[in-house]
């Protein structure tokens, strides 16, 4: 039955792509928020590079997660990230971009019909908020954010998920969780955008959604038979962290959608937050009586990168340093206090990405300054004496948390009804590399 379904899907996509020109034509008139391109070659060159940077983050995540799991699950864990690049890219072209950036439906989701198979996604037009780069480049840059988000979730249910069930969950997550959050936050007609919620590069859209989905998945799938395993390759974790840090410059500085001073500011805040968080993590470990570990330094750096993501283009360098330290301390304490005996979040995705994203969102409401970015407007951060932005960020945080957790749990339930999410005990004992892929290190 599965072979028949997969064959039908492949044939359908193939036929639609071949004959798409018969029903998909580029509109002669510009749609909502699509404007005439005012090409800037410098901006375009930077965004091509930034798009490549962000794509590199997903293989980097594969190394980061793959090094943490047991040896018999390394390939499967890394392949989960790789397949996100494959599946989400196709989904993004077919309907994903339209769901996120198409004409709004109630400020909640986009209408995909206007951008199906990239209809209207031209090299000769531009998105309203990125007028100096081709719209197709903007769309492909945004695709990389969609790719890494479900890949982040995989660390929570590592070493026990059936691969085909994961692929189905990933598709449903992009459509029903990621797309609405992306539209509400980054589309000019989106609900959060109109509220004045500030999320420069994905605190709500990427990290909070992934963190809460990870918690839902860890709860739904239950605990592994053996929760304490020796990491397969600490060197993979170090390599993955380096690739993530490198790629994050495209993630955050690229979100300026231009090669200007804002991109430089975002790059600076990104690297100082990562450094200060890594420092704070290992210092706190030492204070608490633990050894200074490579794993701790790497996790701390990633937490800093997560936390600065929503704030990168809105805060100063000193405030970025503070965000990194605060996020690292809070996430470290959450990791140590997390009820691991009851909830098996294998790689602490919720404590690092979920909590880190929430801390970053709130601290954006504390430190955001219109001296850094005029988009902040008259309502600056709490530290400047105005609570309006902070309360707006807090309201969005609560709503996103509820939506992402409840929605993801429902999706796990639905997927499990269609095909079992969890491998059998025998296959878990054998390891996912062999049982799911017939391969091993």
Coordinates of C-alpha atoms in Angstrom, one line a residue:
X1 CA 0.0 0.0 0.0
X2 CA 2.8 2.4 0.9
X3 CA 4.5 1.7 -2.4
X4 CA 1.3 2.5 -4.3
X5 CA 0.9 5.8 -2.4
X6 CA 4.5 6.9 -2.9
X7 CA 4.2 6.0 -6.6
X8 CA 1.0 8.1 -7.0
X9 CA 2.7 11.1 -5.2
X10 CA 5.8 11.0 -7.4
X11 CA 3.7 10.6 -10.6
X12 CA 1.4 13.4 -9.6
X13 CA 4.2 15.9 -8.8
X14 CA 6.0 14.9 -12.0
X15 CA 2.9 15.5 -14.2
X16 CA 2.0 18.7 -12.5
X17 CA 5.5 20.1 -12.9
X18 CA 5.6 19.1 -16.6
X19 CA 2.3 20.6 -17.5
X20 CA 2.3 23.5 -14.9
X21 CA 2.7 26.1 -17.7
X22 CA -0.8 25.2 -18.9
X23 CA -2.4 26.4 -15.7
X24 CA 0.3 28.5 -14.0
X25 CA 1.3 31.7 -15.7
X26 CA 3.1 34.7 -14.3
X27 CA 0.6 37.5 -13.6
X28 CA 1.0 40.6 -15.7
X29 CA -0.1 42.7 -12.8
X30 CA 1.7 42.7 -9.5
X31 CA 0.0 41.0 -6.6
X32 CA -0.4 42.3 -3.0
X33 CA 3.0 43.2 -1.5
X34 CA 4.8 42.3 -4.8
X35 CA 6.5 45.3 -6.2
X36 CA 8.7 46.3 -9.1
X37 CA 12.3 45.1 -8.6
X38 CA 14.8 47.9 -7.8
X39 CA 17.8 45.6 -8.3
X40 CA 20.9 46.2 -6.2
X41 CA 23.7 43.9 -7.2
X42 CA 25.4 44.1 -3.8
X43 CA 22.2 43.2 -1.9
X44 CA 21.6 40.4 -4.4
X45 CA 25.1 39.0 -4.1
X46 CA 24.9 39.0 -0.3
X47 CA 21.5 37.3 -0.2
X48 CA 22.7 34.5 -2.6
X49 CA 25.6 33.9 -0.2
X50 CA 23.3 34.2 2.9
X51 CA 20.9 31.6 1.4
X52 CA 23.8 29.2 0.9
X53 CA 24.9 29.9 4.5
X54 CA 21.5 29.0 5.9
X55 CA 21.2 25.8 3.9
X56 CA 24.6 24.7 5.3
X57 CA 23.1 25.0 8.8
X58 CA 20.9 21.9 8.2
X59 CA 23.8 19.5 7.5
X60 CA 25.6 21.2 10.4
X61 CA 22.6 20.3 12.6
X62 CA 22.9 16.8 11.3
X63 CA 26.5 16.6 12.6
X64 CA 25.5 18.3 15.8
X65 CA 22.7 15.8 16.6
X66 CA 24.4 12.8 15.0
X67 CA 27.4 13.2 17.3
X68 CA 25.2 13.2 20.4
X69 CA 23.3 10.0 19.8
X70 CA 24.5 6.4 20.2
X71 CA 26.6 4.8 17.5
X72 CA 23.8 2.7 16.1
X73 CA 21.6 5.7 15.4
X74 CA 24.1 8.2 13.9
X75 CA 23.2 7.7 10.2
X76 CA 19.4 7.8 10.8
X77 CA 19.7 11.0 12.9
X78 CA 21.8 12.8 10.3
X79 CA 19.6 11.6 7.5
X80 CA 16.5 13.1 9.2
X81 CA 18.2 16.5 8.7
X82 CA 19.2 15.8 5.2
X83 CA 15.8 14.6 4.1
X84 CA 14.3 17.9 5.5
X85 CA 16.3 19.6 2.8
X86 CA 14.8 17.3 0.2
X87 CA 11.1 17.1 1.2
X88 CA 10.6 20.7 2.4
X89 CA 12.3 22.2 -0.7
X90 CA 9.8 20.4 -2.9
X91 CA 6.9 21.2 -0.6
X92 CA 7.9 24.9 -0.5
X93 CA 7.9 25.2 -4.3
X94 CA 4.5 23.5 -4.6
X95 CA 2.5 25.2 -1.9
X96 CA 4.7 26.2 1.1
X97 CA 5.8 29.7 -0.1
X98 CA 2.2 30.6 -0.9
X99 CA 0.9 29.4 2.5
X100 CA 3.5 31.7 4.1
X101 CA 3.6 34.7 1.8
X102 CA 0.5 34.5 -0.4
X103 CA -2.5 36.8 0.0
X104 CA -3.6 36.7 3.6
X105 CA -6.6 34.7 4.8
X106 CA -7.7 36.5 7.9
X107 CA -4.1 37.4 8.9
X108 CA -3.5 33.8 9.8
X109 CA -2.4 31.9 6.7
X110 CA -1.6 32.7 3.1
X111 CA -3.6 31.6 0.0
X112 CA -1.3 29.2 -1.8
X113 CA -3.2 29.3 -5.1
X114 CA -1.5 32.5 -6.3
X115 CA 2.0 31.0 -5.8
X116 CA 1.4 27.3 -6.5
X117 CA 4.5 25.9 -8.2
X118 CA 6.1 29.3 -7.7
X119 CA 3.6 31.1 -9.8
X120 CA 4.4 34.8 -9.7
X121 CA 7.7 34.1 -7.9
X122 CA 9.8 35.9 -10.5
X123 CA 13.4 37.0 -11.0
X124 CA 12.0 40.4 -12.3
X125 CA 9.8 41.4 -9.3
X126 CA 10.4 41.8 -5.6
X127 CA 8.8 41.3 -2.2
X128 CA 7.7 44.6 -0.7
X129 CA 10.0 44.3 2.3
X130 CA 12.9 43.3 0.2
X131 CA 12.6 45.5 -2.9
X132 CA 16.3 45.3 -4.0
X133 CA 16.6 41.6 -4.5
X134 CA 14.6 39.3 -6.9
X135 CA 11.5 37.7 -5.4
X136 CA 12.7 34.3 -6.3
X137 CA 15.8 34.8 -4.2
X138 CA 13.7 36.0 -1.3
X139 CA 11.5 32.9 -1.7
X140 CA 14.5 30.6 -1.7
X141 CA 16.1 32.3 1.3
X142 CA 12.9 31.8 3.2
X143 CA 12.8 28.1 2.1
X144 CA 16.0 27.4 4.2
X145 CA 14.2 28.6 7.4
X146 CA 11.4 26.2 6.7
X147 CA 13.9 23.4 6.0
X148 CA 15.7 23.6 9.3
X149 CA 12.7 24.0 11.6
X150 CA 11.4 20.4 11.5
X151 CA 15.0 19.1 11.5
X152 CA 15.4 20.8 14.9
X153 CA 12.5 18.8 16.3
X154 CA 14.2 15.4 15.5
X155 CA 16.6 15.7 18.5
X156 CA 13.7 15.2 20.9
X157 CA 12.5 11.9 19.6
X158 CA 15.9 10.6 18.5
X159 CA 16.7 6.9 18.5
X160 CA 13.0 5.7 18.5
X161 CA 11.0 7.2 15.6
X162 CA 10.1 5.4 12.4
X163 CA 11.5 7.3 9.4
X164 CA 8.5 7.2 7.2
X165 CA 6.3 8.5 10.0
X166 CA 8.7 11.3 10.6
X167 CA 8.6 12.3 6.9
X168 CA 4.8 12.5 7.1
X169 CA 4.9 14.5 10.3
X170 CA 7.4 16.9 8.7
X171 CA 5.0 17.7 5.8
X172 CA 2.0 18.2 8.1
X173 CA 4.1 20.4 10.5
X174 CA 5.2 22.7 7.7
X175 CA 1.6 23.1 6.4
X176 CA -0.3 23.4 9.7
X177 CA 2.2 24.8 12.2
X178 CA 5.2 26.5 10.4
X179 CA 3.2 28.2 7.6
X180 CA 0.6 30.0 9.9
X181 CA 3.3 31.2 12.3
X182 CA 5.5 32.4 9.4
X183 CA 2.5 34.2 7.8
X184 CA 1.4 35.8 11.1
X185 CA 4.9 37.0 12.0
X186 CA 6.5 38.0 8.7
X187 CA 3.7 38.8 6.2
X188 CA 2.7 42.5 6.3
X189 CA -0.9 41.5 6.7
X190 CA -0.1 38.9 9.3
X191 CA -1.7 39.1 12.8
X192 CA 1.5 39.3 14.8
X193 CA 3.1 41.7 12.3
X194 CA 0.2 44.1 12.7
X195 CA 0.4 43.8 16.5
X196 CA 4.0 45.0 16.2
X197 CA 5.7 41.7 17.3
X198 CA 9.4 41.8 16.6
X199 CA 11.0 38.7 15.4
X200 CA 14.1 39.5 13.3
X201 CA 15.0 36.0 12.1
X202 CA 12.8 33.3 13.7
X203 CA 12.4 33.3 17.5
X204 CA 8.7 32.4 17.2
X205 CA 8.6 31.0 13.7
X206 CA 11.6 28.6 14.0
X207 CA 12.8 28.0 17.5
X208 CA 9.7 28.3 19.6
X209 CA 7.7 26.2 17.2
X210 CA 10.4 23.6 17.0
X211 CA 10.9 23.6 20.8
X212 CA 7.2 23.1 21.6
X213 CA 6.8 20.5 18.9
X214 CA 9.8 18.7 20.3
X215 CA 8.3 18.6 23.7
X216 CA 5.0 17.3 22.3
X217 CA 6.9 14.6 20.4
X218 CA 8.9 13.5 23.4
X219 CA 5.7 13.2 25.4
X220 CA 3.8 11.4 22.7
X221 CA 6.4 8.9 21.8
X222 CA 7.4 8.1 25.3
X223 CA 10.8 7.2 26.7
X224 CA 13.6 5.2 25.1
X225 CA 14.4 1.8 26.6
X226 CA 17.9 3.1 27.4
X227 CA 18.0 6.9 27.9
X228 CA 21.6 7.3 28.9
X229 CA 23.9 6.6 25.9
X230 CA 27.5 7.5 25.2
X231 CA 27.7 10.1 22.4
X232 CA 28.9 8.6 19.2
X233 CA 31.3 11.4 18.2
X234 CA 32.0 14.5 20.2
X235 CA 34.1 15.7 17.2
X236 CA 30.9 15.6 15.1
X237 CA 29.2 17.9 17.7
X238 CA 32.1 20.3 17.5
X239 CA 32.0 20.3 13.7
X240 CA 28.3 20.7 13.7
X241 CA 28.5 23.7 16.1
X242 CA 31.1 25.3 13.8
X243 CA 28.9 24.9 10.8
X244 CA 25.8 26.2 12.6
X245 CA 27.7 29.2 13.9
X246 CA 29.0 29.9 10.4
X247 CA 25.6 29.4 8.8
X248 CA 23.8 31.5 11.4
X249 CA 25.5 34.6 10.0
X250 CA 23.3 34.0 6.9
X251 CA 20.3 33.2 9.1
X252 CA 20.5 36.5 11.1
X253 CA 22.5 38.9 9.0
X254 CA 20.7 37.7 5.9
X255 CA 17.4 38.6 7.5
X256 CA 18.3 42.2 6.9
X257 CA 17.7 41.3 3.2
X258 CA 20.4 43.6 2.1
X259 CA 24.2 44.2 2.3
X260 CA 23.9 47.3 4.5
X261 CA 24.6 48.5 8.1
X262 CA 21.7 46.4 9.5
X263 CA 23.3 43.2 8.2
X264 CA 26.6 44.2 9.8
X265 CA 24.8 44.9 13.1
X266 CA 23.0 41.6 13.0
X267 CA 26.2 39.7 12.3
X268 CA 27.9 41.4 15.3
X269 CA 25.1 40.7 17.7
X270 CA 25.0 37.1 16.5
X271 CA 28.6 36.2 17.1
X272 CA 28.9 38.0 20.5
X273 CA 25.7 36.3 21.8
X274 CA 27.1 32.9 20.7
X275 CA 30.4 33.6 22.4
X276 CA 29.0 34.9 25.6
X277 CA 26.5 32.1 25.9
X278 CA 29.2 29.4 25.4
X279 CA 31.3 31.2 28.0
X280 CA 28.4 31.4 30.5
X281 CA 27.4 27.8 30.0
X282 CA 30.9 26.3 30.8
X283 CA 31.4 28.8 33.6
X284 CA 28.1 27.8 35.2
X285 CA 29.0 24.1 34.8
X286 CA 32.2 24.7 36.7
X287 CA 30.4 26.7 39.4
X288 CA 28.0 23.7 39.8
X289 CA 30.9 21.3 40.1
X290 CA 31.0 19.8 36.6
X291 CA 33.9 19.6 34.2
X292 CA 34.3 22.0 31.4
X293 CA 33.2 19.9 28.5
X294 CA 33.2 20.2 24.7
X295 CA 29.6 19.3 24.7
X296 CA 28.7 22.0 27.1
X297 CA 30.6 24.7 25.2
X298 CA 28.9 23.6 22.0
X299 CA 25.4 23.6 23.5
X300 CA 26.0 26.9 25.1
X301 CA 27.0 28.5 21.8
X302 CA 23.9 27.2 20.0
X303 CA 21.7 28.5 22.8
X304 CA 23.2 31.9 22.4
X305 CA 22.5 31.7 18.6
X306 CA 18.9 30.7 19.3
X307 CA 18.3 33.5 21.8
X308 CA 19.8 36.3 19.7
X309 CA 17.8 35.2 16.6
X310 CA 14.6 37.3 17.3
X311 CA 16.7 40.3 18.5
X312 CA 19.6 40.3 16.2
X313 CA 18.6 43.3 14.2
X314 CA 17.0 45.3 17.0
X315 CA 19.6 45.4 19.8
X316 CA 23.1 46.7 20.5
X317 CA 26.3 44.7 20.9
X318 CA 26.4 45.0 24.7
X319 CA 22.8 43.9 25.0
X320 CA 23.5 41.0 22.7
X321 CA 26.2 39.9 25.1
X322 CA 23.7 40.1 28.0
X323 CA 21.1 38.1 26.0
X324 CA 23.7 35.3 25.4
X325 CA 24.6 35.1 29.1
X326 CA 21.0 35.2 30.4
X327 CA 19.8 32.6 27.9
X328 CA 22.7 30.2 28.6
X329 CA 22.1 30.4 32.4
X330 CA 18.4 29.8 32.1
X331 CA 18.7 27.0 29.5
X332 CA 21.5 25.3 31.5
X333 CA 19.3 25.3 34.6
X334 CA 16.3 24.0 32.7
X335 CA 18.4 21.2 31.2
X336 CA 19.6 20.2 34.7
X337 CA 16.1 20.4 36.2
X338 CA 14.2 18.9 33.3
X339 CA 12.2 15.7 34.4
X340 CA 14.2 13.3 32.2
X341 CA 12.9 10.3 34.0
X342 CA 9.4 11.2 32.9
X343 CA 9.9 13.0 29.6
X344 CA 12.6 11.8 27.3
X345 CA 13.6 14.8 25.2
X346 CA 16.7 13.0 24.0
X347 CA 18.9 16.0 23.0
X348 CA 17.2 18.7 25.1
X349 CA 15.6 20.4 22.2
X350 CA 12.9 22.1 24.3
X351 CA 15.3 23.3 27.0
X352 CA 17.7 24.7 24.4
X353 CA 15.6 25.8 21.4
X354 CA 12.2 26.2 23.0
X355 CA 13.4 28.0 26.1
X356 CA 16.2 29.8 24.3
X357 CA 13.7 31.1 21.7
X358 CA 11.3 32.3 24.5
X359 CA 14.1 34.0 26.4
X360 CA 15.2 35.7 23.2
X361 CA 11.6 36.8 22.4
X362 CA 11.1 38.4 25.8
X363 CA 14.6 40.0 25.9
X364 CA 13.8 41.5 22.5
X365 CA 11.0 43.2 24.3
X366 CA 13.5 44.4 26.9
X367 CA 16.4 45.6 24.8
X368 CA 15.0 46.5 21.4
X369 CA 16.1 50.1 20.4
X370 CA 15.0 52.3 17.6
X371 CA 18.6 53.7 17.5
X372 CA 19.6 50.3 16.1
X373 CA 16.6 49.8 13.8
X374 CA 13.9 52.3 13.1
X375 CA 11.4 49.4 12.6
X376 CA 11.2 49.3 16.4
X377 CA 9.3 52.6 16.4
X378 CA 8.2 54.6 19.3
X379 CA 7.7 51.6 21.7
X380 CA 11.2 50.6 22.6
X381 CA 12.3 47.9 25.0
X382 CA 11.4 47.7 28.6
X383 CA 14.9 48.9 29.6
X384 CA 14.1 52.3 28.0
X385 CA 11.0 52.7 30.2
X386 CA 8.2 51.5 27.9
X387 CA 6.4 48.2 28.7
X388 CA 4.3 48.2 25.5
X389 CA 6.6 46.1 23.3
X390 CA 7.5 43.7 26.1
X391 CA 3.8 43.0 26.7
X392 CA 3.2 42.5 23.0
X393 CA 6.1 40.0 22.9
X394 CA 4.8 38.2 25.9
X395 CA 1.3 37.9 24.4
X396 CA 2.7 36.5 21.2
X397 CA 4.9 34.1 23.2
X398 CA 1.9 32.7 25.1
X399 CA -0.2 32.2 21.9
X400 CA 2.6 30.7 19.9
X401 CA 3.4 28.3 22.7
X402 CA -0.1 27.0 23.0
X403 CA -0.6 26.8 19.2
X404 CA 2.7 25.0 18.6
X405 CA 2.4 22.5 21.4
X406 CA -1.3 21.6 21.0
X407 CA -1.1 21.7 17.2
X408 CA 2.0 19.5 17.1
X409 CA 0.6 17.0 19.6
X410 CA -2.5 16.6 17.4
X411 CA -0.3 16.1 14.4
X412 CA 1.6 13.4 16.2
X413 CA -1.7 11.7 17.1
X414 CA -2.9 11.9 13.5
X415 CA 0.3 10.5 12.0
X416 CA 0.3 7.7 14.5
X417 CA -3.2 6.7 13.4
X418 CA -2.0 6.6 9.8
X419 CA 1.3 4.8 10.4
X420 CA 3.0 4.0 13.7
X421 CA 5.4 6.7 14.9
X422 CA 7.6 4.5 17.1
X423 CA 9.7 1.6 16.1
X424 CA 9.3 -1.7 17.8
X425 CA 11.4 -2.6 20.9
X426 CA 13.4 -5.0 18.8
X427 CA 14.2 -2.4 16.1
X428 CA 15.1 0.2 18.8
X429 CA 17.5 -2.3 20.3
X430 CA 19.0 -3.1 17.0
X431 CA 19.4 0.6 16.2
X432 CA 17.7 2.8 13.6
X433 CA 20.7 2.8 11.2
X434 CA 20.2 -0.9 10.5
X435 CA 16.4 -1.3 11.1
X436 CA 15.3 1.8 9.1
X437 CA 18.1 2.1 6.5
X438 CA 20.1 -1.1 6.4
X439 CA 23.3 0.9 6.9
X440 CA 25.8 1.3 9.7
X441 CA 29.0 3.2 10.6

